[in-house]
Short mmCIF file of C-alpha atoms and ligand atoms in Angstrom, two decimals:
data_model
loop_
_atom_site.label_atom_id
_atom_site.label_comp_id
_atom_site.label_asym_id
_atom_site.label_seq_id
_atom_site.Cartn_x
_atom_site.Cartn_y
_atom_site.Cartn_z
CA UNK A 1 0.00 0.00 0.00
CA UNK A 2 1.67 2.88 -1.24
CA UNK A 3 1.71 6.02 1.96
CA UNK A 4 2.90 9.56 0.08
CA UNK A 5 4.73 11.56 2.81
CA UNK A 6 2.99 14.61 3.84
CA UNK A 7 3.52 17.86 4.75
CA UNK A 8 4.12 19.07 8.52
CA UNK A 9 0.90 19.83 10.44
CA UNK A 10 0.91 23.78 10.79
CA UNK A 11 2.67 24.09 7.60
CA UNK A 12 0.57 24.18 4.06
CA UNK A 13 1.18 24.58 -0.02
CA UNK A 14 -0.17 27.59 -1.65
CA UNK A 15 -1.21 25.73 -5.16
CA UNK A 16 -3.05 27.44 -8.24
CA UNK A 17 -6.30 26.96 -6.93
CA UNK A 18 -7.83 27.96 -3.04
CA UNK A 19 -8.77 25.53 -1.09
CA UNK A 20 -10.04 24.97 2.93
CA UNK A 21 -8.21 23.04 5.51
CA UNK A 22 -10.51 22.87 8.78
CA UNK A 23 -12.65 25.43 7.12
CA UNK A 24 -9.78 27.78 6.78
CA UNK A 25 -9.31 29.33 3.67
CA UNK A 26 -5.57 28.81 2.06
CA UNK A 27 -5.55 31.04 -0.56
CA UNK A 28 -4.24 30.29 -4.19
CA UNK A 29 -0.98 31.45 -5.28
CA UNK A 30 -2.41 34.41 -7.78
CA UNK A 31 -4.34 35.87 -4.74
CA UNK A 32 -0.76 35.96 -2.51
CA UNK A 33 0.54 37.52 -5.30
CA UNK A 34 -2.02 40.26 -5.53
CA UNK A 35 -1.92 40.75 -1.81
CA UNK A 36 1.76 40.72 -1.78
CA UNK A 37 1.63 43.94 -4.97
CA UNK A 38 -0.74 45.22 -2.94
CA UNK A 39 1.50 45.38 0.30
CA UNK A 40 4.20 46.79 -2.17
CA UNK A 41 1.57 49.58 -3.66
CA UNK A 42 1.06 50.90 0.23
CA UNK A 43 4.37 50.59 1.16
CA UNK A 44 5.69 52.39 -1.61
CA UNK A 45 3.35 55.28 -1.17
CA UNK A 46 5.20 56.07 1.73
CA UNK A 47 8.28 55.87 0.53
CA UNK A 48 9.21 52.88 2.20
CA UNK A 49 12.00 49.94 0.78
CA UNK A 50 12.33 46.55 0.66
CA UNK A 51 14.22 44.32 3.10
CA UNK A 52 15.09 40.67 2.81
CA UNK A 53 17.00 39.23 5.48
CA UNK A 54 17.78 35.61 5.78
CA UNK A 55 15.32 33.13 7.27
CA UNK A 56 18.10 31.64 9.20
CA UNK A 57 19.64 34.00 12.02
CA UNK A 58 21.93 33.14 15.23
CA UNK A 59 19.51 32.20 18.00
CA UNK A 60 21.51 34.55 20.30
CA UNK A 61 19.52 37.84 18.09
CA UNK A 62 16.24 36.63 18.63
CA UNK A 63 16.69 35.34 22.83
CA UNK A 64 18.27 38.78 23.14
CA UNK A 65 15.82 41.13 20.98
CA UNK A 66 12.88 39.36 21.72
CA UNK A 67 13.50 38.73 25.09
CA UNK A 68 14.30 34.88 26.92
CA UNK A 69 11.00 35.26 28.98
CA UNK A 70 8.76 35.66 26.28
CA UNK A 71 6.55 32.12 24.90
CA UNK A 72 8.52 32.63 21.90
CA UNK A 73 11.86 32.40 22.63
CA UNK A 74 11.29 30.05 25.53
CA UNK A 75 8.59 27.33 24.10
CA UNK A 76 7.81 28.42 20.41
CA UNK A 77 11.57 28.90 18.49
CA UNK A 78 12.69 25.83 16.15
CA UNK A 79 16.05 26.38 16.82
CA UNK A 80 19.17 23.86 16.29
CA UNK A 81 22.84 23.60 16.37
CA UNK A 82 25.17 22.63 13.84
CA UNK A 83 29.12 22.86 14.86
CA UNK A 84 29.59 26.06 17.23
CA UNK A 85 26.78 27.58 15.31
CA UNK A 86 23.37 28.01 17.11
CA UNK A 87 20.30 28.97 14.31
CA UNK A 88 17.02 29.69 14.83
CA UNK A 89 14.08 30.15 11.78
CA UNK A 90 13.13 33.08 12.40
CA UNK A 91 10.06 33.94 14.24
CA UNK A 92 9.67 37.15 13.59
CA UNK A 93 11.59 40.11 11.43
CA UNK A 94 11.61 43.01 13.90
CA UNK A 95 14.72 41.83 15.47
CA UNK A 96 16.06 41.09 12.45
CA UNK A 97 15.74 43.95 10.28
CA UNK A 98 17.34 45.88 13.64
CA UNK A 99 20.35 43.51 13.16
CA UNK A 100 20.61 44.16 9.53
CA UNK A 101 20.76 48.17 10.59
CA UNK A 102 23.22 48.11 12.25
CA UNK A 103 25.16 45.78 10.49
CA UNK A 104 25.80 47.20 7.41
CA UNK A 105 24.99 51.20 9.30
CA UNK A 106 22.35 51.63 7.28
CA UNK A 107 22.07 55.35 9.46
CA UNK A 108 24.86 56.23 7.24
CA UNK A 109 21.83 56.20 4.94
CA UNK A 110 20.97 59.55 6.42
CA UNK A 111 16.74 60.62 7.42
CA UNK A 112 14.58 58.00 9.02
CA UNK A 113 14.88 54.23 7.25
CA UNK A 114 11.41 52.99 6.14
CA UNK A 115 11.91 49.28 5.76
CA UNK A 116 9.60 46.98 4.64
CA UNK A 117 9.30 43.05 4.43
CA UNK A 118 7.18 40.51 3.33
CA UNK A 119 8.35 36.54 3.87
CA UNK A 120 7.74 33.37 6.18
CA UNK A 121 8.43 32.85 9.95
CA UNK A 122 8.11 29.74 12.03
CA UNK A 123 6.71 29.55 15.61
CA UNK A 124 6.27 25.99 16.99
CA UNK A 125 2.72 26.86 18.21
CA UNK A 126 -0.05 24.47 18.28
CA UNK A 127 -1.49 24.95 15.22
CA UNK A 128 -5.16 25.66 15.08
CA UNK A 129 -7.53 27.64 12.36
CA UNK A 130 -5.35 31.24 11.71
CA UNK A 131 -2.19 29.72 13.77
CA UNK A 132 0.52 27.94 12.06
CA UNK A 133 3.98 27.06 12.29
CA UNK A 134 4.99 28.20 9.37
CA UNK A 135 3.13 31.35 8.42
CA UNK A 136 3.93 34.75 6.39
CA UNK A 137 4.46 38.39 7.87
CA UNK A 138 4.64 41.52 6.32
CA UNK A 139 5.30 44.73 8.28
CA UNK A 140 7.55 47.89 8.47
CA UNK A 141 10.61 48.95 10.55
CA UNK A 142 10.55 53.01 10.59
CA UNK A 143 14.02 53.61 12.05
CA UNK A 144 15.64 56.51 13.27
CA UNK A 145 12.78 58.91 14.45
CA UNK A 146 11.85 59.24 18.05
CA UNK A 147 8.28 61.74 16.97
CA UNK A 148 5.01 60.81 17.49
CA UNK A 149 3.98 61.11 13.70
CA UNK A 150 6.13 58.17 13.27
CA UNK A 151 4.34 55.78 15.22
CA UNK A 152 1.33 57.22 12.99
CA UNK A 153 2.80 56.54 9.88
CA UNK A 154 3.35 53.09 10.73
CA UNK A 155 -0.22 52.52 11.86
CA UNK A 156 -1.93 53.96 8.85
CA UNK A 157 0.12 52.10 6.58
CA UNK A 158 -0.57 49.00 8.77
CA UNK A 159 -4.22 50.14 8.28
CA UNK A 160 -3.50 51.40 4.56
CA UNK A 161 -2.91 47.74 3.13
CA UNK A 162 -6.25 46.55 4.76
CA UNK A 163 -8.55 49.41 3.34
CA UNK A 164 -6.68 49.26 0.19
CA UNK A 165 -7.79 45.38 0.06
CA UNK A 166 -11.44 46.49 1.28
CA UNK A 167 -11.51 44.98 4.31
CA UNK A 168 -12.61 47.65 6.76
CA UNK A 169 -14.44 45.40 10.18
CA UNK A 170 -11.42 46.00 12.22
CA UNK A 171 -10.75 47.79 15.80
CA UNK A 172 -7.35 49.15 16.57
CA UNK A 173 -6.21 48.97 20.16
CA UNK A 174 -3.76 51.45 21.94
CA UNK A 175 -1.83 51.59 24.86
CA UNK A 176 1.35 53.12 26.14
CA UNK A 177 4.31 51.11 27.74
CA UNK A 178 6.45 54.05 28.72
CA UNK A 179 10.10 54.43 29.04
CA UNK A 180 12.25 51.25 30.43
CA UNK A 181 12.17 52.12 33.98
CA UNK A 182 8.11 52.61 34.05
CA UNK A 183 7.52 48.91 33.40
CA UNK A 184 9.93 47.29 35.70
CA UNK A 185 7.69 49.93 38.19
CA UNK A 186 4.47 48.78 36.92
CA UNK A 187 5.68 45.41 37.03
CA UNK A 188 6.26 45.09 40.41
CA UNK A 189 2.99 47.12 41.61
CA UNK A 190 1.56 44.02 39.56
CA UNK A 191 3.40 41.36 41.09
CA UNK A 192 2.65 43.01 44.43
CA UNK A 193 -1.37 43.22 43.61
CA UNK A 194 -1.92 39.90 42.02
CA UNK A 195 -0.06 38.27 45.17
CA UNK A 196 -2.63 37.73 47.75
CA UNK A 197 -5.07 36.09 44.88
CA UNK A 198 -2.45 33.69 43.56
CA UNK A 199 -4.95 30.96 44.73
CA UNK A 200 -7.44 32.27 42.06
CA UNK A 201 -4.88 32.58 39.15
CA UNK A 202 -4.61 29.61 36.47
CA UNK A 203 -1.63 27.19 37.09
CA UNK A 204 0.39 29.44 34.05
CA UNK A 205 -0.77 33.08 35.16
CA UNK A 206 0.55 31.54 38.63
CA UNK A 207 4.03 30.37 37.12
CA UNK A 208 3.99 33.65 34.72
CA UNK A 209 3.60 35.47 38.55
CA UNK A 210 7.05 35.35 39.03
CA UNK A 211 8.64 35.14 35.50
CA UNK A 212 6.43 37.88 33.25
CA UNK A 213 3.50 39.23 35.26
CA UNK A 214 2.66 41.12 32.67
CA UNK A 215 1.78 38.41 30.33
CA UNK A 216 -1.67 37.70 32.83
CA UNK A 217 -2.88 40.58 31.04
CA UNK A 218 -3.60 38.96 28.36
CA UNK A 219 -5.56 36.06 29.76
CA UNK A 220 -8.88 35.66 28.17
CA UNK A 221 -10.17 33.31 31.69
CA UNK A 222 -13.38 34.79 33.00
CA UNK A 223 -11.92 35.01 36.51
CA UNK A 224 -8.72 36.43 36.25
CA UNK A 225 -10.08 39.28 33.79
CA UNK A 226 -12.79 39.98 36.97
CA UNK A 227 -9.59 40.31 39.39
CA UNK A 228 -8.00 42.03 37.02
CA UNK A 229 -10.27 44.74 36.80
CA UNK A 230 -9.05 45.82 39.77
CA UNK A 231 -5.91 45.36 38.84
CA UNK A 232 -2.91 48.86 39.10
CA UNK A 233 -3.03 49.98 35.75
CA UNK A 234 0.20 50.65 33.22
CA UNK A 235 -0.93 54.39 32.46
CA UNK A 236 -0.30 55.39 36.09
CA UNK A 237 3.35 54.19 35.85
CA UNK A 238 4.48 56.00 33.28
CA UNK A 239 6.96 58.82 32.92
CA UNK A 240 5.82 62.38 32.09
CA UNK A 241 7.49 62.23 28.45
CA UNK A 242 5.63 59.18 27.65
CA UNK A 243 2.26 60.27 28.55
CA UNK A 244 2.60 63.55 26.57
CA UNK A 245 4.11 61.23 23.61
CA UNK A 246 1.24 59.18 23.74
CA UNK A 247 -0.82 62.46 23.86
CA UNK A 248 0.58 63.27 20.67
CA UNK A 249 -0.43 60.16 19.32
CA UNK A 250 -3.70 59.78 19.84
CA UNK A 251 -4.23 63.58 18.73
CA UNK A 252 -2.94 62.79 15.72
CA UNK A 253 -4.41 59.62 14.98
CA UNK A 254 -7.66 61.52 15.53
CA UNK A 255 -6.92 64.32 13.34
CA UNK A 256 -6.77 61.56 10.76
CA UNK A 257 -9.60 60.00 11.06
CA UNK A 258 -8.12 56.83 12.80
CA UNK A 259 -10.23 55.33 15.28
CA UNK A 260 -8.85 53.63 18.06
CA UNK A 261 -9.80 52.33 21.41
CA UNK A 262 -7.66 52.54 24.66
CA UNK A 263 -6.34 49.50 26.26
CA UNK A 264 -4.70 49.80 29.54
CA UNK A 265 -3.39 45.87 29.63
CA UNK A 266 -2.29 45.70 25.78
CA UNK A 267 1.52 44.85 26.54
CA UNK A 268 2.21 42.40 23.73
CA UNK A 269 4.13 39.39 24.25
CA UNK A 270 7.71 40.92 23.28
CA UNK A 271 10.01 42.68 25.57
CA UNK A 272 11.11 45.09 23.38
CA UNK A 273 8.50 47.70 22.90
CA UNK A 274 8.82 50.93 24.91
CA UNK A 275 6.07 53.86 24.50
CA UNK A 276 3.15 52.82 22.19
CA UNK A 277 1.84 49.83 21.28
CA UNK A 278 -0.71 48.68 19.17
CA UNK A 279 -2.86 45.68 17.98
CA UNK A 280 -5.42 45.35 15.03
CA UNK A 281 -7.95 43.12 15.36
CA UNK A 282 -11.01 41.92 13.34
CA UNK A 283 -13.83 40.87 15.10
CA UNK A 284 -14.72 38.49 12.54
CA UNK A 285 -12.07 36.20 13.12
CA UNK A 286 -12.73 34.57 15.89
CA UNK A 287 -10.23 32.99 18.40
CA UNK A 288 -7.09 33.93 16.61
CA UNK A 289 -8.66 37.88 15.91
CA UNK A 290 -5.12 40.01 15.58
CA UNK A 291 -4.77 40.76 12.47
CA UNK A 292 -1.81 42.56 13.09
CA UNK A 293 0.76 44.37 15.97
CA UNK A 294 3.25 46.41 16.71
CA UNK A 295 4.97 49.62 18.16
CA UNK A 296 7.72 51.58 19.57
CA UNK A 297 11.05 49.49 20.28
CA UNK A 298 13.23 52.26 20.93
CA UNK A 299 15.58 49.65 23.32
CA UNK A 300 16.08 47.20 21.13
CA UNK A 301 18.71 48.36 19.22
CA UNK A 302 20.80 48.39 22.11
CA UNK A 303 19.83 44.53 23.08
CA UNK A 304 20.93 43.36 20.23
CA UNK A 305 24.23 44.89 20.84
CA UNK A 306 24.02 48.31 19.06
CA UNK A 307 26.28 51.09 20.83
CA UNK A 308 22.81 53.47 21.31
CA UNK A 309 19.79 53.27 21.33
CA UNK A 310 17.65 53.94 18.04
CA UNK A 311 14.59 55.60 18.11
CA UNK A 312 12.10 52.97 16.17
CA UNK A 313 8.51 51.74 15.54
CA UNK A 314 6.96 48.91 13.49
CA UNK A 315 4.15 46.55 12.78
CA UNK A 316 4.21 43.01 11.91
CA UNK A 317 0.88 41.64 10.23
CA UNK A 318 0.03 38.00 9.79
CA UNK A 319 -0.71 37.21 5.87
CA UNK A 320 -3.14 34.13 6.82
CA UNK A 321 -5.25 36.27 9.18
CA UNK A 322 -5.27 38.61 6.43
CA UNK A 323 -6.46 36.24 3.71
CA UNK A 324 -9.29 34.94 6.56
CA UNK A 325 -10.38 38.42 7.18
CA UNK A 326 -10.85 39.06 3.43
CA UNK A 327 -12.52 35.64 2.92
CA UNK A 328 -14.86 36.44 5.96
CA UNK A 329 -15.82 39.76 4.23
CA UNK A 330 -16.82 37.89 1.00
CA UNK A 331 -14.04 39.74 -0.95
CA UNK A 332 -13.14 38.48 -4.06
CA UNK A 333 -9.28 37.61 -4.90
CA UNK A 334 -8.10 36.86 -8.90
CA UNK A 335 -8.01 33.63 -9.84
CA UNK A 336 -5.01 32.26 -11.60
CA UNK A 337 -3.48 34.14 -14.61
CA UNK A 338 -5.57 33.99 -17.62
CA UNK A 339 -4.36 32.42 -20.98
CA UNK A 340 -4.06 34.55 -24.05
CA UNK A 341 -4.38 31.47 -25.97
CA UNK A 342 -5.00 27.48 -26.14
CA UNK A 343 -3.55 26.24 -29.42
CA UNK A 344 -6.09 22.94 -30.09
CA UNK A 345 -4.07 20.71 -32.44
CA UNK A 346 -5.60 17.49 -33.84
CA UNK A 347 -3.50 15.42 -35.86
CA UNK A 348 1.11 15.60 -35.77
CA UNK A 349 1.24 17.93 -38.23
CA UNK A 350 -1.06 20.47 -36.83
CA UNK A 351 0.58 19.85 -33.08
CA UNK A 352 3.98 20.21 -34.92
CA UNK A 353 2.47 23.69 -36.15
CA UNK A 354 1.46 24.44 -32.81
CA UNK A 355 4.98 23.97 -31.19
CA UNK A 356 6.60 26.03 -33.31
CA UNK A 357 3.26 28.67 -33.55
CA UNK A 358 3.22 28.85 -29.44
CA UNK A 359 7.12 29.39 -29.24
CA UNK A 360 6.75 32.80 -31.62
CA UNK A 361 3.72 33.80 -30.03
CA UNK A 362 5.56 33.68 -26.95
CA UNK A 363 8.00 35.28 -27.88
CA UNK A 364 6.33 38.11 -28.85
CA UNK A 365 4.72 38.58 -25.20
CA UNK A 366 1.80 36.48 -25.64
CA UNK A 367 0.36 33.72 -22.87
CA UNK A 368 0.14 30.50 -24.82
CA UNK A 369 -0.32 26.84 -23.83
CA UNK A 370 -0.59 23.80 -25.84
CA UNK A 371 -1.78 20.22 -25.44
CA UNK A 372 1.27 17.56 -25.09
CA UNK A 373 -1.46 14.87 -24.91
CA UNK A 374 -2.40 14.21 -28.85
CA UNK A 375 -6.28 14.47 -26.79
CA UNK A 376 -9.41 14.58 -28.39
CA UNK A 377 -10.88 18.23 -29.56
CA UNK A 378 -13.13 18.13 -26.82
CA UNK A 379 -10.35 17.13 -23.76
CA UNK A 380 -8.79 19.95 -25.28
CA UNK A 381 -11.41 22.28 -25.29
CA UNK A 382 -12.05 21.94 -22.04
CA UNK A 383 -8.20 22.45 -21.17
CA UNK A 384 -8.50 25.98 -22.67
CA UNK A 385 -11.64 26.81 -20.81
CA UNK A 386 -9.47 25.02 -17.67
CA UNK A 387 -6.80 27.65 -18.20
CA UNK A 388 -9.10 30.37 -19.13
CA UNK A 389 -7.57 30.98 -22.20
CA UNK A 390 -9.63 34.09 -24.27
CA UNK A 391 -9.19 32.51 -27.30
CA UNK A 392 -9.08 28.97 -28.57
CA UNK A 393 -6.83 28.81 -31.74
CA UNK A 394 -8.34 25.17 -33.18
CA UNK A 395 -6.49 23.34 -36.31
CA UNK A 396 -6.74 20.19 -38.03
CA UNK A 397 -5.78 18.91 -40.99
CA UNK A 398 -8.30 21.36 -43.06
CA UNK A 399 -6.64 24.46 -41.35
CA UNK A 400 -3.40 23.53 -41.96
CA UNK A 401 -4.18 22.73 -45.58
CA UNK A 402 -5.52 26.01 -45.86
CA UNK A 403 -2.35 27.64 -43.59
CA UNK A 404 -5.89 29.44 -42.12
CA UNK A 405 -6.81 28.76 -37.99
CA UNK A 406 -10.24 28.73 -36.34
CA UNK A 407 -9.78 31.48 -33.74
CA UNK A 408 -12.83 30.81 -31.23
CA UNK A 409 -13.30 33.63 -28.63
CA UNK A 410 -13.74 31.52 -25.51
CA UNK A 411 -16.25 34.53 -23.78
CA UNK A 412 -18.90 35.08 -26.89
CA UNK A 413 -18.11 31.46 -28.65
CA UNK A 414 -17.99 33.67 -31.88
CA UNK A 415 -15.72 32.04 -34.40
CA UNK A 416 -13.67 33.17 -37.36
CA UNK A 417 -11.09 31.59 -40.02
CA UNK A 418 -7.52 33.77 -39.64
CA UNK A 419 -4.39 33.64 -41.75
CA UNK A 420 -1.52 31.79 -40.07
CA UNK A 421 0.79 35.01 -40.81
CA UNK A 422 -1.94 37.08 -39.20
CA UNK A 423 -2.39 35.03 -36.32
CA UNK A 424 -0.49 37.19 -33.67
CA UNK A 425 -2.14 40.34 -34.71
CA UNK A 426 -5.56 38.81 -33.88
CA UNK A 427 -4.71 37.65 -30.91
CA UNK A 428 -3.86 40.96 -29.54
CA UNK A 429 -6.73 42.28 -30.76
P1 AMP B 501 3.30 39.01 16.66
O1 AMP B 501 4.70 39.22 16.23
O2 AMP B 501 3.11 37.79 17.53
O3 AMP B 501 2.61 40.23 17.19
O4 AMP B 501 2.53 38.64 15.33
C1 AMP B 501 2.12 39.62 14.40
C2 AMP B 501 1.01 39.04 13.57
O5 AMP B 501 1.46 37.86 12.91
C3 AMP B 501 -0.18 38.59 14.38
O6 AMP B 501 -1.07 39.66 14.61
C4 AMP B 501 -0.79 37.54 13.49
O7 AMP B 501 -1.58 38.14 12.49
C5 AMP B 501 0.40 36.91 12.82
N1 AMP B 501 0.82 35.67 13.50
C6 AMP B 501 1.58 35.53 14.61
N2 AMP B 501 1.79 34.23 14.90
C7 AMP B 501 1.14 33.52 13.95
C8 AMP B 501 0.96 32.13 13.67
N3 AMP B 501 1.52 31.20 14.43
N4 AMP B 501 0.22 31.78 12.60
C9 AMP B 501 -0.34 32.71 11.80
N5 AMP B 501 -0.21 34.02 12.00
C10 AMP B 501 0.52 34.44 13.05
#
């Protein structure tokens, strides 16, 4: 009994055609494309580059940007060792795209760096419906400006690519993390609080307690949210020129027509971020709702090893959620490329016609398939429609006496004799 290997659960193929896997839609490869230009379009009407940076990296640059605490570094990295060298795949690109900065000074540059990315990263999550191991980020580093308008730029272009794609059910949340001595503050006034009820905390909020406290925040268990409520909030712990940054922020969010909602325990799961932070959501998701995250690392820089820190603020967006928020708002994507032209060739001569036909058609720009079958008319016919050819170019042994070809337009079914030598002009037509 024959047993095809398959692949890895949390990992999938895009192929020409959509399909579902536990009701999730995996798009087909002509809709990542057009998602992927459209990423591009937004990005580029801010003036913001391309980055690609290896999927590979030295596990020390992600346990030091992203922080050993975190579920990612500690439970979630596939990471291995291979002679002195430890690697990681990379879970993420903020990190990254810092290490690539400084390595080859892009500051030197001069201005602010706008870098963009689009590529796969690899958690070792338990996969579920919008959460994979492998899955597909795109996002922007803006690097080297410490003003509020940057952390607005990133957002709207976060919020750019979704409107440009139509989706528009989503809810942006907001918070500020202040400077890096508010949260060691805040997190002890947590610690402190959440002490006395450790009875009432699930057995990981209770081990999280001691190691990231402020991870509980993000519980979703009826209980703890209730205790929570009560809970010190971030806000109160943070500096002066944090507050009046976030101020800034929020004004100008406004002034554009952003709306946002205030969330006093959105921390994220990275260690990184300082100031604001951010999270996009759409409710129509479900479980896994962020649709995308992000915000100010201006520390991280310095984790990774830099000499200073650089002022800079990001988002990351997850292209699965993206392609399940689209699919949830009934938006159509393009189906595969279309065909120019099927050349239908009955008989050797006319498919030895055709080879020769589709290889100067081809080479003058046109989209041309043949059959390498010898099939029946019909078979072939139905390849065309298949491949969504426009036209159907059909000879036989008549046509080829004749050095004329049936040209069928595949949309009307309208059909018309043309010259051989006047073949490529019609087809542009
Ligand atoms: P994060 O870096 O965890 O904030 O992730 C940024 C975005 O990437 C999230 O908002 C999700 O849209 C997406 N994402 C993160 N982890 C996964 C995953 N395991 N599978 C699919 N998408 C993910």
């Amino acid at each position: 009994m024959s047993n095809p290997i398959r692949s890895i659960t949390g990992t999938f193929d895009v192929l020409p055609d959509a399909y579902r896997v536990d009701d999730a839609l995996i798009a087909g490869s002509a809709a990542w494309r057009h998602v992927e230009a459209t990423v591009r379009d937004v990005m580029a009407r801010y003036g913001a580059e391309e980055i690609r940076t290896p999927i590979l990296e030295p596990t020390e640059l992600i346990a030091r940007g992203i922080g050993q605490l975190t579920d990612i570094v500690s439970k979630e990295m596939f990471a291995f060792e291979r002679g002195d060298t430890n690697y990681v795949l990379r879970p993420e690109l903020t990190a990254p795209v810092m290490r690539a900065y400084l390595q080859h000074r892009l500051d030197q540059r001069g201005g602010v760096q706008r870098l963009y990315y689009i590529g796969p990263c690899f958690r070792a999550e338990r996969p579920q419906r919008g959460r994979y191991r492998q899955f597909h980020q795109f996002g922007v580093e803006c690097i080297g400006a410490e003003a509020p308008q940057a952390d607005v730029e990133v957002i709207s272009m976060m919020i750019g690519v979704y409107r440009a794609l139509g989706v528009s059910d989503m809810k942006l949340r907001l918070n500020t993390l202040g400077d890096a001595e508010s949260r060691p503050r805040y997190r002890q006034a947590l610690q402190a609080f959440l002490a006395p009820h450790a009875a009432r905390l699930t057995e990981t909020s209770r081990q999280r307690l001691e190691t990231n406290p402020l991870r509980i925040l993000d519980t979703k268990d009826p209980g703890e949210r209730a205790l929570l409520a009560d809970a010190p909030k971030l806000v109160d712990f943070v500096d002066g020129a944090s507050r009046e940054h976030y101020d800034r922020v929020r004004n100008l969010l406004s002034a554009q027509g952003i709306a946002f909602e205030e969330d006093p325990f959105l921390v994220r799961g990275l260690d990184y971020y300082t100031r604001t932070s951010f999270e996009l959501e759409s409710p129509a998701l479900g479980a896994q709702s962020a649709l995308a995250g992000g915000g100010r690392y201006d520390l991280l820089a310095l984790e990774v090893g830099g000499r200073e820190a650089v002022p800079a603020v990001g988002f990351a967006a997850g292209m699965e959620r993206l392609f399940l928020a689209l699919d949830a708002a009934g938006i159509a994507m393009p189906a595969a490329e279309r065909l120019d032209a099927y050349l239908v060739a009955l008989g050797d001569e006319a498919s030895e016609w055709a080879t020769g036909t589709a290889a100067r058609l081809r080479e003058g720009g046109l989209r041309v398939a043949t059959d390498l079958l010898s099939r029946s008319m019909k078979a072939q016919m139905r390849e065309a429609n298949r491949l969504s050819a426009r036209y159907a170019v059909i000879v036989g042994s008549d046509e080829m006496a004749a050095r004329e070809a049936m040209v069928r337009d595949m949309a009307g079914a309208e059909q018309e004799r043309v010259p051989f030598d006047d073949l490529a002009l019609r087809l542009r037509a």
